[in-house]
PDB file of C-alpha atoms and ligand atoms in Angstrom:
ATOM      1  CA  UNK A  28      88.345  82.664 164.408  1.00 75.00           C
ATOM      2  CA  UNK A  29      87.489  82.267 168.123  1.00 86.00           C
ATOM      3  CA  UNK A  30      89.481  83.873 170.927  1.00 85.00           C
ATOM      4  CA  UNK A  31      91.286  80.664 171.835  1.00 83.00           C
ATOM      5  CA  UNK A  32      92.365  80.086 168.218  1.00 88.00           C
ATOM      6  CA  UNK A  33      93.861  83.580 168.130  1.00 92.00           C
ATOM      7  CA  UNK A  34      95.920  83.141 171.267  1.00 97.00           C
ATOM      8  CA  UNK A  35      97.068  79.659 170.294  1.00 98.00           C
ATOM      9  CA  UNK A  36      98.458  81.152 167.090  1.00 98.00           C
ATOM     10  CA  UNK A  37     100.337  83.746 169.113  1.00 98.00           C
ATOM     11  CA  UNK A  38     101.642  81.009 171.419  1.00 98.00           C
ATOM     12  CA  UNK A  39     102.875  79.012 168.419  1.00 98.00           C
ATOM     13  CA  UNK A  40     104.814  82.041 167.192  1.00 98.00           C
ATOM     14  CA  UNK A  41     106.365  82.417 170.634  1.00 98.00           C
ATOM     15  CA  UNK A  42     107.216  78.692 170.810  1.00 99.00           C
ATOM     16  CA  UNK A  43     108.802  78.897 167.350  1.00 99.00           C
ATOM     17  CA  UNK A  44     110.914  81.822 168.447  1.00 99.00           C
ATOM     18  CA  UNK A  45     111.937  79.985 171.644  1.00 99.00           C
ATOM     19  CA  UNK A  46     112.787  76.932 169.533  1.00 99.00           C
ATOM     20  CA  UNK A  47     115.280  79.021 167.583  1.00 98.00           C
ATOM     21  CA  UNK A  48     117.071  79.786 170.881  1.00 99.00           C
ATOM     22  CA  UNK A  49     117.466  76.111 171.825  1.00 99.00           C
ATOM     23  CA  UNK A  50     120.864  75.091 173.178  1.00 99.00           C
ATOM     24  CA  UNK A  51     120.897  71.659 171.586  1.00 98.00           C
ATOM     25  CA  UNK A  52     124.513  71.052 170.598  1.00 99.00           C
ATOM     26  CA  UNK A  53     124.410  67.356 171.577  1.00 98.00           C
ATOM     27  CA  UNK A  54     121.077  66.079 170.255  1.00 98.00           C
ATOM     28  CA  UNK A  55     120.682  68.749 167.532  1.00 98.00           C
ATOM     29  CA  UNK A  56     116.969  68.535 168.336  1.00 99.00           C
ATOM     30  CA  UNK A  57     115.461  71.953 169.072  1.00 99.00           C
ATOM     31  CA  UNK A  58     112.300  72.385 171.118  1.00 99.00           C
ATOM     32  CA  UNK A  59     110.392  75.528 172.051  1.00 99.00           C
ATOM     33  CA  UNK A  60     107.478  75.857 174.425  1.00 99.00           C
ATOM     34  CA  UNK A  61     105.060  78.577 175.419  1.00 99.00           C
ATOM     35  CA  UNK A  62     102.779  78.332 178.424  1.00 99.00           C
ATOM     36  CA  UNK A  63      99.776  80.546 179.212  1.00 98.00           C
ATOM     37  CA  UNK A  64      98.892  81.232 182.824  1.00 98.00           C
ATOM     38  CA  UNK A  65      95.362  81.659 184.183  1.00 98.00           C
ATOM     39  CA  UNK A  66      95.763  85.441 184.046  1.00 98.00           C
ATOM     40  CA  UNK A  67      96.622  85.300 180.367  1.00 98.00           C
ATOM     41  CA  UNK A  68     100.356  85.869 180.607  1.00 98.00           C
ATOM     42  CA  UNK A  69     102.757  83.945 178.387  1.00 98.00           C
ATOM     43  CA  UNK A  70     106.076  82.397 179.334  1.00 99.00           C
ATOM     44  CA  UNK A  71     108.486  80.752 176.906  1.00 99.00           C
ATOM     45  CA  UNK A  72     111.242  78.174 177.172  1.00 99.00           C
ATOM     46  CA  UNK A  73     113.659  76.165 175.061  1.00 99.00           C
ATOM     47  CA  UNK A  74     115.689  73.056 175.732  1.00 99.00           C
ATOM     48  CA  UNK A  75     119.030  73.724 177.400  1.00 99.00           C
ATOM     49  CA  UNK A  76     121.343  70.751 177.052  1.00 99.00           C
ATOM     50  CA  UNK A  77     124.386  69.906 179.132  1.00 98.00           C
ATOM     51  CA  UNK A  78     127.580  67.959 178.533  1.00 98.00           C
ATOM     52  CA  UNK A  79     126.436  65.853 181.468  1.00 98.00           C
ATOM     53  CA  UNK A  80     123.449  64.744 179.390  1.00 98.00           C
ATOM     54  CA  UNK A  81     120.985  63.987 182.161  1.00 98.00           C
ATOM     55  CA  UNK A  82     121.174  67.598 183.364  1.00 98.00           C
ATOM     56  CA  UNK A  83     119.417  68.773 180.208  1.00 98.00           C
ATOM     57  CA  UNK A  84     116.429  71.027 180.829  1.00 99.00           C
ATOM     58  CA  UNK A  85     113.455  70.485 178.530  1.00 99.00           C
ATOM     59  CA  UNK A  86     111.667  73.398 176.870  1.00 99.00           C
ATOM     60  CA  UNK A  87     108.431  72.822 178.804  1.00 99.00           C
ATOM     61  CA  UNK A  88     110.243  72.639 182.159  1.00 99.00           C
ATOM     62  CA  UNK A  89     112.029  75.877 181.323  1.00 98.00           C
ATOM     63  CA  UNK A  90     108.757  77.637 180.405  1.00 99.00           C
ATOM     64  CA  UNK A  91     106.963  76.385 183.541  1.00 99.00           C
ATOM     65  CA  UNK A  92     109.865  77.539 185.740  1.00 98.00           C
ATOM     66  CA  UNK A  93     109.606  80.964 184.133  1.00 98.00           C
ATOM     67  CA  UNK A  94     105.844  81.060 184.806  1.00 99.00           C
ATOM     68  CA  UNK A  95     106.349  80.221 188.488  1.00 98.00           C
ATOM     69  CA  UNK A  96     109.137  82.777 188.721  1.00 98.00           C
ATOM     70  CA  UNK A  97     106.651  85.281 187.264  1.00 98.00           C
ATOM     71  CA  UNK A  98     104.279  84.616 190.172  1.00 98.00           C
ATOM     72  CA  UNK A  99     101.738  82.360 188.420  1.00 98.00           C
ATOM     73  CA  UNK A 100     100.716  78.904 189.628  1.00 98.00           C
ATOM     74  CA  UNK A 101      98.101  77.738 187.128  1.00 99.00           C
ATOM     75  CA  UNK A 102      98.722  76.870 183.482  1.00 98.00           C
ATOM     76  CA  UNK A 103      95.785  76.861 181.076  1.00 98.00           C
ATOM     77  CA  UNK A 104      97.591  76.036 177.818  1.00 98.00           C
ATOM     78  CA  UNK A 105     100.948  74.687 176.691  1.00 99.00           C
ATOM     79  CA  UNK A 106     102.276  74.809 173.128  1.00 99.00           C
ATOM     80  CA  UNK A 107     105.222  72.569 172.271  1.00 99.00           C
ATOM     81  CA  UNK A 108     107.021  73.097 168.975  1.00 99.00           C
ATOM     82  CA  UNK A 109     109.957  71.631 167.085  1.00 99.00           C
ATOM     83  CA  UNK A 110     110.814  72.484 163.499  1.00 98.00           C
ATOM     84  CA  UNK A 111     112.211  68.942 163.188  1.00 98.00           C
ATOM     85  CA  UNK A 112     109.197  66.904 164.285  1.00 98.00           C
ATOM     86  CA  UNK A 113     105.444  67.188 163.810  1.00 98.00           C
ATOM     87  CA  UNK A 114     103.346  66.890 166.955  1.00 98.00           C
ATOM     88  CA  UNK A 115     106.279  67.179 169.337  1.00 98.00           C
ATOM     89  CA  UNK A 116     104.636  66.153 172.623  1.00 98.00           C
ATOM     90  CA  UNK A 117     105.959  66.610 176.167  1.00 98.00           C
ATOM     91  CA  UNK A 118     108.121  63.780 177.487  1.00 98.00           C
ATOM     92  CA  UNK A 119     106.930  61.856 180.542  1.00 98.00           C
ATOM     93  CA  UNK A 120     108.885  64.018 182.995  1.00 98.00           C
ATOM     94  CA  UNK A 121     107.481  67.207 181.453  1.00 98.00           C
ATOM     95  CA  UNK A 122     103.939  65.856 181.706  1.00 98.00           C
ATOM     96  CA  UNK A 123     104.481  65.494 185.446  1.00 98.00           C
ATOM     97  CA  UNK A 124     106.012  69.000 185.656  1.00 98.00           C
ATOM     98  CA  UNK A 125     103.087  70.524 183.745  1.00 99.00           C
ATOM     99  CA  UNK A 126     100.622  68.554 185.868  1.00 98.00           C
ATOM    100  CA  UNK A 127     101.949  70.179 189.046  1.00 98.00           C
ATOM    101  CA  UNK A 128     100.476  73.501 187.869  1.00 98.00           C
ATOM    102  CA  UNK A 129      97.534  72.178 185.834  1.00 98.00           C
ATOM    103  CA  UNK A 130      93.843  71.572 186.352  1.00 98.00           C
ATOM    104  CA  UNK A 131      91.284  69.386 184.570  1.00 98.00           C
ATOM    105  CA  UNK A 132      91.002  71.777 181.633  1.00 98.00           C
ATOM    106  CA  UNK A 133      94.705  72.408 180.992  1.00 98.00           C
ATOM    107  CA  UNK A 134      95.434  71.791 177.331  1.00 98.00           C
ATOM    108  CA  UNK A 135      98.540  70.798 175.388  1.00 98.00           C
ATOM    109  CA  UNK A 136      98.669  72.000 171.779  1.00 98.00           C
ATOM    110  CA  UNK A 137     100.940  70.439 169.171  1.00 98.00           C
ATOM    111  CA  UNK A 138     101.315  71.264 165.495  1.00 98.00           C
ATOM    112  CA  UNK A 139     103.335  70.459 162.408  1.00 98.00           C
ATOM    113  CA  UNK A 140     106.857  71.734 161.679  1.00 98.00           C
ATOM    114  CA  UNK A 141     105.420  74.902 160.123  1.00 98.00           C
ATOM    115  CA  UNK A 142     103.083  75.671 163.009  1.00 98.00           C
ATOM    116  CA  UNK A 143      99.898  74.455 161.304  1.00 98.00           C
ATOM    117  CA  UNK A 144      97.565  71.482 161.777  1.00 98.00           C
ATOM    118  CA  UNK A 145      97.144  72.120 165.475  1.00 98.00           C
ATOM    119  CA  UNK A 146      96.005  69.229 167.661  1.00 98.00           C
ATOM    120  CA  UNK A 147      94.811  69.814 171.211  1.00 98.00           C
ATOM    121  CA  UNK A 148      95.057  67.205 173.974  1.00 98.00           C
ATOM    122  CA  UNK A 149      94.144  67.537 177.653  1.00 98.00           C
ATOM    123  CA  UNK A 150      97.029  67.038 180.091  1.00 98.00           C
ATOM    124  CA  UNK A 151      94.668  64.575 181.830  1.00 98.00           C
ATOM    125  CA  UNK A 152      94.687  62.442 178.686  1.00 98.00           C
ATOM    126  CA  UNK A 153      98.473  62.641 178.304  1.00 98.00           C
ATOM    127  CA  UNK A 154      99.036  61.857 181.993  1.00 98.00           C
ATOM    128  CA  UNK A 155      95.940  60.114 183.339  1.00 98.00           C
ATOM    129  CA  UNK A 156      97.448  59.016 186.637  1.00 97.00           C
ATOM    130  CA  UNK A 157     100.114  61.455 187.843  1.00 97.00           C
ATOM    131  CA  UNK A 158     102.245  60.960 190.906  1.00 97.00           C
ATOM    132  CA  UNK A 159     100.727  62.968 193.758  1.00 95.00           C
ATOM    133  CA  UNK A 160     102.570  63.423 197.059  1.00 96.00           C
ATOM    134  CA  UNK A 161      99.964  63.071 199.764  1.00 88.00           C
TER     135      UNK A 161
HETATM  136  N1  LIG B 219     113.140  67.717 174.859  1.00 65.32           N
HETATM  137  C1  LIG B 219     112.355  68.768 175.274  1.00 65.32           C
HETATM  138  O1  LIG B 219     112.797  69.916 175.320  1.00 65.32           O
HETATM  139  N2  LIG B 219     111.083  68.498 175.646  1.00 65.32           N
HETATM  140  C2  LIG B 219     110.519  67.264 175.666  1.00 65.32           C
HETATM  141  O2  LIG B 219     109.384  67.110 176.089  1.00 65.32           O
HETATM  142  C3  LIG B 219     111.267  66.117 175.153  1.00 65.32           C
HETATM  143  C4  LIG B 219     112.674  66.361 174.774  1.00 65.32           C
HETATM  144  C5  LIG B 219     114.527  67.984 174.481  1.00 65.32           C
HETATM  145  C6  LIG B 219     115.545  67.402 175.415  1.00 65.32           C
HETATM  146  C7  LIG B 219     116.748  67.264 174.515  1.00 65.32           C
HETATM  147  O3  LIG B 219     117.458  68.483 174.525  1.00 65.32           O
HETATM  148  C8  LIG B 219     116.168  67.050 173.125  1.00 65.32           C
HETATM  149  O4  LIG B 219     114.801  67.421 173.214  1.00 65.32           O
HETATM  150  C9  LIG B 219     116.283  65.611 172.634  1.00 65.32           C
HETATM  151  O5  LIG B 219     115.775  64.731 173.571  1.00 65.32           O
END
């Protein structure tokens, strides 16, 4: 198994654990995410819903906020996991949030509800033309 495969497995375990912390009392849909920064540190997040629905924080947004709070500004890998849906991919807003701290090689990894059958997609392919303030 190559080095990347080993750390993706660890990230899936972390995303699974984060998924079990989801505050999802309205949708009942749990999501966990784990992001890896360019210095190899991991940050996790889960969805945090709100009675005012639109204030819900997605798992990926939560993990990215944690990474930035930890002093990192570049994400190399993102794992998104839900035990209720195979290949749970970031929503449009989360693609833009990930993109803010991504480069051309930043990867999104999705898997099945058990954490297997991993599929890897570049953020550039998920969000080919991001909004850029310039
Ligand atoms: N959700 C995420 O956490 N990440 C996404 O990329 C899409 C959706 C959450 C938001 C809400 O709590 C639940 O999934 C159902 O939409």
